[in-house]
Amino acid sequence: MQKKLKLWDATMLVMGSMIGSGIFIVSADMMRNLGSGYWMIVVWIITGIMTVAAAISYGELSALFPKAGGQYTYLTEIFGKKMGFLYGWGLFTVIQTGTIAAVAMAFGKFTAYLVPALNDAAPIFQSGEFMITWIQMLAIAIILLLTYINTRGVESGKILQNVFTGSKILALLGLIAAGFIFVDFSHLAENFSFGTDAFNNIDKDTKGNFLKTGWESIDGMTLMGGIAAAMVGSVFSSVAWESVTFVSGEIENPKKNVVKAMILGTSAVMLLYIAVNFVYLNAIDRDSIAFATNDRVAVSASQNIFGNAGTVIIAVLVMVSTFGCNNGLILAGARVFQTMAKDGLFFKSAIDNNKNDVPSNALWMQGIWASVLCLSGQYGNLLDMISFVIVLFYMITVFGVIYLRFKQPNLERPYKTWLYPVTPIIYLVIGTVFCILLLIYKQQYTWPGFLIVLLGLPVYYFINRNKNTDS
């Protein structure tokens, strides 16, 4: 593969893949689970520490295995083809494609702010609760457009990625500045006045809407459960940074630039996220965050900052953000499926590059399945289920750093994990606590996603029924 991506491009890919629609929405559910500005910021800081610790740990593996496939390659090299396949299976069935579908749908929904006819139009097709809407069709059109652009070559995808990522970073910085300069009345002291007291909102009306009167003080293990539930949102908003490892084969000097891009990108995004949440806490009160219409916290905050123009400003920002995010996800994901095909674990046609030296068949397979998930209407539910699975695979990969140190201590390591073994242990401890708490308190976020991955086992054995493979 040609080395067409420089350090700047790789960093933009990390940041662009991370910043999608989550940061504009998830804080509502986080506040309902925690009821305190203090705890909401604590959860974002914990997520930031987790994310950067994982990126630092991944750096050692990216320098050891500087080729396309990234996390799939690391898991295969360390733990064997079965583990690599299960990750790749999860990535194709729901993790990467489900994220692409959800981000495209967010683009469609916020476009409907600017074009109300999209919201008002009758469904194209409806049978019971299942329906196909024009918003879904717009989401599919965006996926197919970005897939086509990326089949035109890495250069096309790179330029698009840099332009849109740069635009949304500047827009977020503008939102952060405006959130402190133009707010007439600051709610920051009010939102932090609860101190370390946390509250949970559990009361709903007959239609399933949360009631503002339902706040209930929580502490002890109930608070820990609330933190874990809140982290589902912050973790989902902070994943996909590893997408840069998928395109290692196309990055200049990957042994150095991949790890630099991951650390720089994740650190910058987490600082942006924490700052944006301070803007929410400054611009609106607790109830306005927790009960923002359709969880669109950024819209509520922007209306206080910019007046009626706030809705339009945020709609445009989310459209720019989701468009750039999806470009990064589409550009990177197909490289994993191409690498799997080369290992005999995916459709053979995904192996070939087109005349523009990109895996066009893998790109179209990814794009078509993501489009199907848009039509299913279940992509949102699937994504709720995969934060647990994503963290599990992160933990297995981070553990791989420690495992390799024992298994092959004399292996030449161009980059060694900073503060090893403290850094990987920090991630493993936080990740373990997060997963255990979800298993205890929020099982709807755990078993379904885990089962989707386990369904890959019979597929793996079917594919390899006539082969001699390692496990």
Coordinates of C-alpha atoms in Angstrom, one line a residue:
M1 CA 0.0 0.0 0.0
Q2 CA 1.2 3.5 -0.7
K3 CA 2.1 5.7 2.3
K4 CA -0.2 8.7 1.6
L5 CA -1.2 9.6 5.2
K6 CA 1.1 11.9 7.3
L7 CA 1.1 12.4 11.0
W8 CA -1.4 15.3 10.7
D9 CA -3.7 13.2 8.5
A10 CA -3.6 10.4 11.0
T11 CA -4.3 12.7 14.0
M12 CA -7.3 14.2 12.0
L13 CA -8.5 10.6 11.4
V14 CA -8.4 9.9 15.2
M15 CA -10.2 13.1 16.2
G16 CA -12.6 13.0 13.3
S17 CA -13.6 9.4 14.0
M18 CA -14.2 10.1 17.7
I19 CA -16.2 13.4 17.4
G20 CA -19.6 12.4 16.0
S21 CA -23.0 13.0 17.5
G22 CA -22.5 11.6 21.0
I23 CA -21.0 14.7 22.6
F24 CA -24.2 16.7 21.6
I25 CA -26.6 14.2 23.1
V26 CA -25.3 11.7 25.8
S27 CA -24.9 14.3 28.6
A28 CA -28.7 14.2 29.1
D29 CA -28.8 10.5 30.1
M30 CA -25.6 11.0 32.1
M31 CA -27.2 13.7 34.1
R32 CA -30.4 11.6 34.7
N33 CA -28.1 8.9 36.1
L34 CA -26.0 11.2 38.3
G35 CA -28.0 14.4 39.0
S36 CA -24.9 16.4 39.8
G37 CA -22.5 18.6 37.7
Y38 CA -19.7 17.3 39.9
W39 CA -20.3 13.6 39.1
M40 CA -20.9 14.3 35.4
I41 CA -17.5 15.9 35.0
V42 CA -15.9 13.1 37.1
V43 CA -17.3 10.5 34.7
W44 CA -15.9 12.4 31.7
I45 CA -12.5 12.7 33.4
I46 CA -12.5 8.9 34.2
T47 CA -13.4 8.2 30.6
G48 CA -10.7 10.5 29.4
I49 CA -8.1 8.7 31.6
M50 CA -9.3 5.4 30.3
T51 CA -9.2 6.4 26.6
V52 CA -5.7 8.0 26.7
A53 CA -4.3 5.1 28.8
A54 CA -5.7 2.7 26.1
A55 CA -4.2 4.8 23.3
I56 CA -0.8 4.8 25.0
S57 CA -0.9 1.1 25.5
Y58 CA -2.0 0.4 21.9
G59 CA 1.0 2.4 20.8
E60 CA 3.4 -0.4 21.7
L61 CA 1.4 -2.8 19.6
S62 CA 1.1 -0.4 16.6
A63 CA 4.9 -0.1 16.6
L64 CA 5.3 -3.9 16.8
F65 CA 2.7 -4.6 14.0
P66 CA 2.7 -1.6 11.7
K67 CA 0.4 -2.9 9.1
A68 CA -3.2 -2.6 7.9
G69 CA -5.8 -4.2 10.1
G70 CA -4.9 -2.6 13.4
Q71 CA -6.6 -4.1 16.4
Y72 CA -7.7 -7.1 14.4
T73 CA -4.0 -7.8 13.5
Y74 CA -2.9 -7.3 17.2
L75 CA -5.5 -9.7 18.5
T76 CA -4.7 -12.3 15.8
E77 CA -0.9 -12.0 16.3
I78 CA -1.1 -12.3 20.1
F79 CA -4.1 -14.6 20.8
G80 CA -4.6 -16.4 17.4
K81 CA -7.0 -16.3 14.5
K82 CA -10.2 -17.2 16.5
M83 CA -9.9 -14.1 18.8
G84 CA -9.0 -11.9 15.8
F85 CA -12.0 -13.2 13.9
L86 CA -14.4 -12.6 16.8
Y87 CA -13.3 -9.0 16.9
G88 CA -13.6 -8.6 13.1
W89 CA -17.0 -10.3 13.1
G90 CA -18.3 -7.9 15.8
L91 CA -16.7 -5.0 13.9
F92 CA -18.5 -5.9 10.7
T93 CA -21.9 -7.0 12.1
V94 CA -22.4 -4.1 14.4
I95 CA -19.5 -2.2 15.9
Q96 CA -18.2 -0.3 12.9
T97 CA -21.2 -0.6 10.6
G98 CA -23.7 0.1 13.4
T99 CA -21.7 3.2 14.4
I100 CA -21.7 4.3 10.7
A101 CA -25.5 3.8 10.6
A102 CA -26.2 5.7 13.8
V103 CA -23.9 8.6 12.9
A104 CA -25.6 8.8 9.5
M105 CA -29.0 8.8 11.1
A106 CA -27.9 11.6 13.4
F107 CA -26.9 13.6 10.3
G108 CA -30.4 12.9 8.9
K109 CA -32.2 13.9 12.1
F110 CA -30.4 17.2 12.4
T111 CA -30.8 18.0 8.7
A112 CA -34.5 17.7 9.4
Y113 CA -34.1 20.8 11.6
L114 CA -33.1 22.8 8.6
V115 CA -35.5 21.0 6.2
P116 CA -38.7 20.4 8.3
A117 CA -40.3 18.6 5.3
L118 CA -38.1 15.6 6.1
N119 CA -39.8 15.3 9.5
D120 CA -43.3 16.0 8.2
A121 CA -43.2 13.7 5.2
A122 CA -45.2 10.5 5.4
P123 CA -43.2 7.2 5.6
I124 CA -42.1 5.7 2.3
F125 CA -43.2 2.3 3.7
Q126 CA -44.9 1.2 6.9
S127 CA -45.9 -2.1 8.3
G128 CA -46.9 -2.1 11.9
E129 CA -44.1 -0.4 13.9
F130 CA -41.6 -1.0 11.1
M131 CA -41.2 2.0 8.7
I132 CA -38.9 3.4 6.2
T133 CA -38.6 7.2 6.3
W134 CA -37.0 9.9 4.2
I135 CA -34.5 10.5 7.0
Q136 CA -33.4 6.9 6.7
M137 CA -33.0 7.3 3.0
L138 CA -30.9 10.5 3.5
A139 CA -28.7 8.5 6.0
I140 CA -28.2 5.8 3.4
A141 CA -27.4 8.3 0.7
I142 CA -24.7 9.9 2.9
I143 CA -23.2 6.4 3.6
L144 CA -23.1 5.5 -0.1
L145 CA -21.8 9.0 -1.1
L146 CA -18.9 8.8 1.4
T147 CA -18.2 5.2 0.4
Y148 CA -18.0 6.3 -3.3
I149 CA -15.7 9.2 -2.4
N150 CA -13.4 6.8 -0.5
T151 CA -13.3 4.4 -3.5
R152 CA -11.7 7.3 -5.5
G153 CA -8.5 6.9 -3.5
V154 CA -7.0 7.6 -0.1
E155 CA -6.2 11.2 -1.2
S156 CA -9.9 12.0 -1.7
G157 CA -10.9 10.6 1.8
K158 CA -7.9 12.3 3.4
I159 CA -8.8 15.7 2.1
L160 CA -12.4 15.4 3.1
Q161 CA -11.4 14.1 6.5
N162 CA -9.0 17.0 7.2
V163 CA -11.5 19.7 6.0
F164 CA -14.4 18.4 8.0
T165 CA -12.4 17.5 11.2
G166 CA -10.7 20.9 11.1
S167 CA -14.1 22.6 10.7
K168 CA -15.8 20.8 13.6
I169 CA -12.8 21.4 16.0
L170 CA -12.9 25.1 15.2
A171 CA -16.7 25.1 15.7
L172 CA -16.4 23.3 19.0
L173 CA -13.8 25.8 20.2
G174 CA -16.2 28.6 19.1
L175 CA -19.0 27.0 21.1
I176 CA -16.8 26.6 24.2
A177 CA -15.7 30.3 24.0
A178 CA -19.3 31.5 23.4
G179 CA -20.6 29.3 26.2
F180 CA -18.8 31.4 28.7
I181 CA -18.8 34.9 27.0
F182 CA -22.4 35.2 25.8
V183 CA -24.3 33.5 28.6
D184 CA -26.3 36.1 30.6
F185 CA -26.8 34.0 33.7
S186 CA -24.3 31.2 34.7
H187 CA -25.7 28.0 36.1
L188 CA -22.2 26.6 37.0
A189 CA -22.3 27.3 40.7
E190 CA -25.9 25.9 40.9
N191 CA -25.0 22.7 39.0
F192 CA -22.0 22.2 41.3
S193 CA -23.8 23.1 44.5
F194 CA -24.8 19.5 45.1
G195 CA -21.1 18.7 45.7
T196 CA -20.5 15.0 46.0
D197 CA -24.2 14.3 46.5
A198 CA -25.6 12.3 43.5
F199 CA -29.2 11.8 42.4
N200 CA -31.0 9.4 40.1
N201 CA -34.1 10.1 38.1
I202 CA -36.2 7.0 37.8
D203 CA -39.9 8.2 37.7
K204 CA -41.7 8.1 34.3
D205 CA -45.2 9.0 33.2
T206 CA -47.6 6.6 31.4
K207 CA -45.9 7.5 28.1
G208 CA -42.4 6.6 29.3
N209 CA -41.3 10.3 29.7
F210 CA -39.0 11.1 32.6
L211 CA -40.6 13.3 35.3
K212 CA -38.6 16.3 36.6
T213 CA -39.9 15.5 40.1
G214 CA -38.4 12.1 40.1
W215 CA -34.9 12.9 41.6
E216 CA -33.8 10.5 44.3
S217 CA -30.6 10.8 46.3
I218 CA -28.2 7.9 45.7
D219 CA -24.9 6.8 47.3
G220 CA -22.8 3.6 47.8
M221 CA -23.2 0.8 45.2
T222 CA -26.3 2.5 43.7
L223 CA -24.0 5.5 42.9
M224 CA -21.5 3.1 41.4
G225 CA -24.2 1.7 39.2
G226 CA -25.2 5.2 38.1
I227 CA -21.6 6.0 37.2
A228 CA -21.4 2.8 35.1
A229 CA -24.7 3.6 33.4
A230 CA -23.5 7.2 32.7
M231 CA -20.2 5.9 31.3
V232 CA -22.1 4.0 28.6
G233 CA -22.7 7.4 27.0
S234 CA -19.2 8.9 27.6
V235 CA -17.5 5.7 26.4
F236 CA -19.6 5.5 23.3
S237 CA -18.7 9.2 22.5
S238 CA -15.0 8.4 23.0
V239 CA -14.5 5.2 20.9
A240 CA -13.4 4.7 17.3
W241 CA -10.0 6.4 17.9
E242 CA -8.4 3.0 17.1
S243 CA -9.6 3.4 13.5
V244 CA -6.3 4.9 12.7
T245 CA -4.6 1.5 13.4
F246 CA -6.8 0.0 10.7
V247 CA -4.9 2.1 8.0
S248 CA -1.4 1.7 9.4
G249 CA -0.3 0.3 6.1
E250 CA -1.0 3.7 4.5
I251 CA 0.6 5.9 7.1
E252 CA 4.1 7.3 6.7
N253 CA 6.5 5.9 9.3
P254 CA 3.7 4.0 11.1
K255 CA 6.0 2.7 13.9
K256 CA 6.1 6.3 15.2
N257 CA 3.2 8.2 13.7
V258 CA 0.4 5.9 14.6
V259 CA 1.1 6.1 18.3
K260 CA 1.7 9.9 18.1
A261 CA -1.6 10.3 16.3
M262 CA -3.5 8.2 18.9
I263 CA -2.1 10.0 21.9
L264 CA -2.4 13.5 20.5
G265 CA -5.8 12.8 19.0
T266 CA -7.4 11.2 22.1
S267 CA -6.0 13.7 24.5
A268 CA -7.2 16.7 22.5
V269 CA -10.7 15.2 22.0
M270 CA -11.2 14.4 25.7
L271 CA -10.1 17.9 26.7
L272 CA -12.7 19.3 24.2
Y273 CA -15.4 17.0 25.6
I274 CA -14.8 18.1 29.2
A275 CA -14.8 21.7 28.1
V276 CA -18.1 21.3 26.2
N277 CA -19.7 19.7 29.3
F278 CA -18.6 22.7 31.3
V279 CA -20.4 24.9 28.7
Y280 CA -23.6 22.8 29.2
L281 CA -23.3 23.2 33.0
N282 CA -22.7 26.9 32.6
A283 CA -25.5 27.6 30.1
I284 CA -28.4 25.6 31.5
D285 CA -29.6 24.1 34.8
R286 CA -29.7 20.5 35.8
D287 CA -33.3 19.8 34.6
S288 CA -32.6 21.5 31.3
I289 CA -29.7 19.1 30.7
A290 CA -31.4 16.0 32.0
F291 CA -34.7 16.6 30.2
A292 CA -33.5 18.3 27.0
T293 CA -36.0 17.5 24.2
N294 CA -34.9 14.2 22.6
D295 CA -31.8 14.5 24.7
R296 CA -30.4 17.3 22.5
V297 CA -28.5 19.0 25.3
A298 CA -26.4 21.0 22.8
V299 CA -29.5 22.5 21.3
S300 CA -30.9 23.6 24.7
A301 CA -27.5 25.1 25.7
S302 CA -27.1 26.9 22.3
Q303 CA -30.6 28.5 22.6
N304 CA -29.4 30.1 25.9
I305 CA -26.1 31.2 24.3
F306 CA -27.2 32.3 20.8
G307 CA -30.9 32.8 21.2
N308 CA -33.3 31.3 18.5
A309 CA -30.4 31.0 16.1
G310 CA -28.9 28.4 18.5
T311 CA -30.9 25.5 17.0
V312 CA -29.7 26.2 13.5
I313 CA -26.1 26.7 14.6
I314 CA -26.1 23.3 16.4
A315 CA -27.9 21.6 13.6
V316 CA -25.2 22.7 11.1
L317 CA -22.4 21.8 13.6
V318 CA -23.8 18.3 14.1
M319 CA -24.2 17.8 10.3
V320 CA -20.5 18.8 9.8
S321 CA -19.5 16.7 12.7
T322 CA -21.3 13.5 11.7
F323 CA -20.4 13.8 8.0
G324 CA -16.7 14.0 8.9
C325 CA -17.0 11.3 11.5
N326 CA -18.6 8.9 9.1
N327 CA -15.9 9.6 6.5
G328 CA -13.2 8.5 9.0
L329 CA -15.1 5.4 10.0
I330 CA -15.8 4.4 6.4
L331 CA -12.2 5.1 5.3
A332 CA -10.7 3.0 8.1
G333 CA -13.1 0.1 8.6
A334 CA -12.8 -1.4 5.2
R335 CA -9.1 -2.0 5.7
V336 CA -9.9 -4.5 8.5
F337 CA -12.2 -6.5 6.3
Q338 CA -9.6 -6.6 3.5
T339 CA -7.0 -7.9 6.0
M340 CA -9.4 -10.5 7.3
A341 CA -10.1 -11.6 3.7
K342 CA -6.3 -12.0 3.1
D343 CA -6.3 -14.3 6.2
G344 CA -9.2 -16.4 4.7
L345 CA -11.7 -15.1 7.2
F346 CA -13.9 -12.8 5.0
F347 CA -15.2 -12.7 1.4
K348 CA -12.3 -13.3 -1.0
S349 CA -13.4 -10.4 -3.2
A350 CA -12.6 -8.0 -0.4
I351 CA -8.9 -8.7 -0.9
D352 CA -8.5 -6.7 -4.2
N353 CA -7.6 -3.0 -4.5
N354 CA -9.1 -1.0 -7.3
K355 CA -7.2 1.2 -9.8
N356 CA -7.0 3.9 -7.1
D357 CA -5.2 1.5 -4.8
V358 CA -8.0 1.2 -2.2
P359 CA -10.2 -1.9 -1.2
S360 CA -13.3 -0.8 -3.1
N361 CA -15.1 -4.1 -2.7
A362 CA -14.6 -4.1 1.1
L363 CA -15.8 -0.5 1.2
W364 CA -19.0 -1.3 -0.6
M365 CA -19.7 -4.4 1.5
Q366 CA -19.3 -2.2 4.6
G367 CA -21.5 0.5 3.1
I368 CA -24.3 -1.8 2.1
W369 CA -24.5 -3.5 5.4
A370 CA -24.4 -0.2 7.3
S371 CA -27.3 0.9 5.0
V372 CA -29.3 -2.2 5.9
L373 CA -28.8 -1.4 9.6
C374 CA -30.2 2.1 8.8
L375 CA -33.3 0.4 7.4
S376 CA -33.7 -2.0 10.3
G377 CA -34.4 0.8 12.7
Q378 CA -32.6 -1.2 15.4
Y379 CA -29.1 0.3 15.0
G380 CA -29.7 2.6 18.1
N381 CA -30.5 -0.4 20.3
L382 CA -27.5 -2.3 18.9
L383 CA -25.2 0.6 19.8
D384 CA -26.5 0.7 23.4
M385 CA -25.4 -3.0 23.6
I386 CA -21.9 -2.7 22.2
S387 CA -20.2 -0.2 24.6
F388 CA -19.7 -3.3 26.9
V389 CA -18.3 -5.4 24.0
I390 CA -16.0 -2.5 22.7
V391 CA -14.5 -2.1 26.2
L392 CA -14.0 -5.9 26.5
F393 CA -12.0 -5.9 23.3
Y394 CA -10.1 -2.9 24.4
M395 CA -9.2 -4.7 27.6
I396 CA -8.2 -7.9 25.8
T397 CA -5.9 -5.8 23.5
V398 CA -4.4 -3.8 26.4
F399 CA -3.8 -7.0 28.3
G400 CA -2.0 -8.2 25.1
V401 CA 0.7 -5.6 25.8
I402 CA 1.4 -7.2 29.2
Y403 CA 1.0 -10.8 27.9
L404 CA 3.6 -10.1 25.1
R405 CA 6.1 -8.6 27.6
F406 CA 6.1 -12.0 29.4
K407 CA 5.7 -14.2 26.3
Q408 CA 8.3 -12.5 24.2
P409 CA 10.4 -10.2 26.5
N410 CA 13.3 -9.9 24.0
L411 CA 11.1 -8.7 21.1
E412 CA 12.4 -5.5 19.7
R413 CA 9.9 -2.7 20.7
P414 CA 10.3 0.5 18.7
Y415 CA 8.0 2.2 21.2
K416 CA 7.4 1.1 24.8
T417 CA 4.2 1.9 26.7
W418 CA 4.8 5.0 28.8
L419 CA 4.8 4.3 32.6
Y420 CA 4.4 0.5 31.9
P421 CA 2.9 -1.5 33.6
V422 CA 0.9 1.3 35.4
T423 CA -0.8 2.7 32.2
P424 CA -2.2 -0.6 31.0
I425 CA -3.2 -1.6 34.6
I426 CA -5.1 1.7 35.0
Y427 CA -7.2 0.8 31.9
L428 CA -7.7 -2.8 32.9
V429 CA -8.9 -1.8 36.4
I430 CA -11.3 0.9 35.3
G431 CA -12.6 -1.3 32.4
T432 CA -13.1 -4.3 34.7
V433 CA -15.1 -2.2 37.3
F434 CA -17.1 -0.7 34.4
C435 CA -18.0 -4.1 33.0
I436 CA -18.8 -5.7 36.3
L437 CA -21.1 -2.8 37.4
L438 CA -22.9 -3.0 34.0
L439 CA -23.3 -6.8 34.5
I440 CA -24.9 -6.1 37.9
Y441 CA -27.0 -3.0 37.3
K442 CA -27.5 -2.6 33.5
Q443 CA -27.6 -6.0 32.0
Q444 CA -29.5 -4.8 28.9
Y445 CA -26.2 -3.1 27.9
T446 CA -24.2 -6.3 28.2
W447 CA -25.6 -9.7 27.2
P448 CA -27.1 -8.8 23.8
G449 CA -23.9 -7.4 22.4
F450 CA -21.9 -10.2 23.9
L451 CA -24.2 -12.7 22.2
I452 CA -23.7 -11.0 18.9
V453 CA -20.0 -11.6 19.2
L454 CA -20.4 -15.2 20.3
L455 CA -22.5 -15.9 17.3
G456 CA -19.3 -15.5 15.4
L457 CA -17.9 -18.7 16.8
P458 CA -20.1 -21.1 14.7
V459 CA -19.3 -18.9 11.7
Y460 CA -15.6 -19.2 12.4
Y461 CA -15.7 -23.0 12.7
F462 CA -17.8 -23.2 9.5
I463 CA -15.3 -21.1 7.6
N464 CA -12.4 -23.2 8.9
R465 CA -14.1 -26.6 8.7
N466 CA -11.6 -27.8 6.1
K467 CA -8.5 -25.9 7.3
N468 CA -5.9 -26.5 10.0
T469 CA -5.8 -23.2 11.9
D470 CA -4.5 -22.0 15.3
S471 CA -7.0 -21.0 17.9

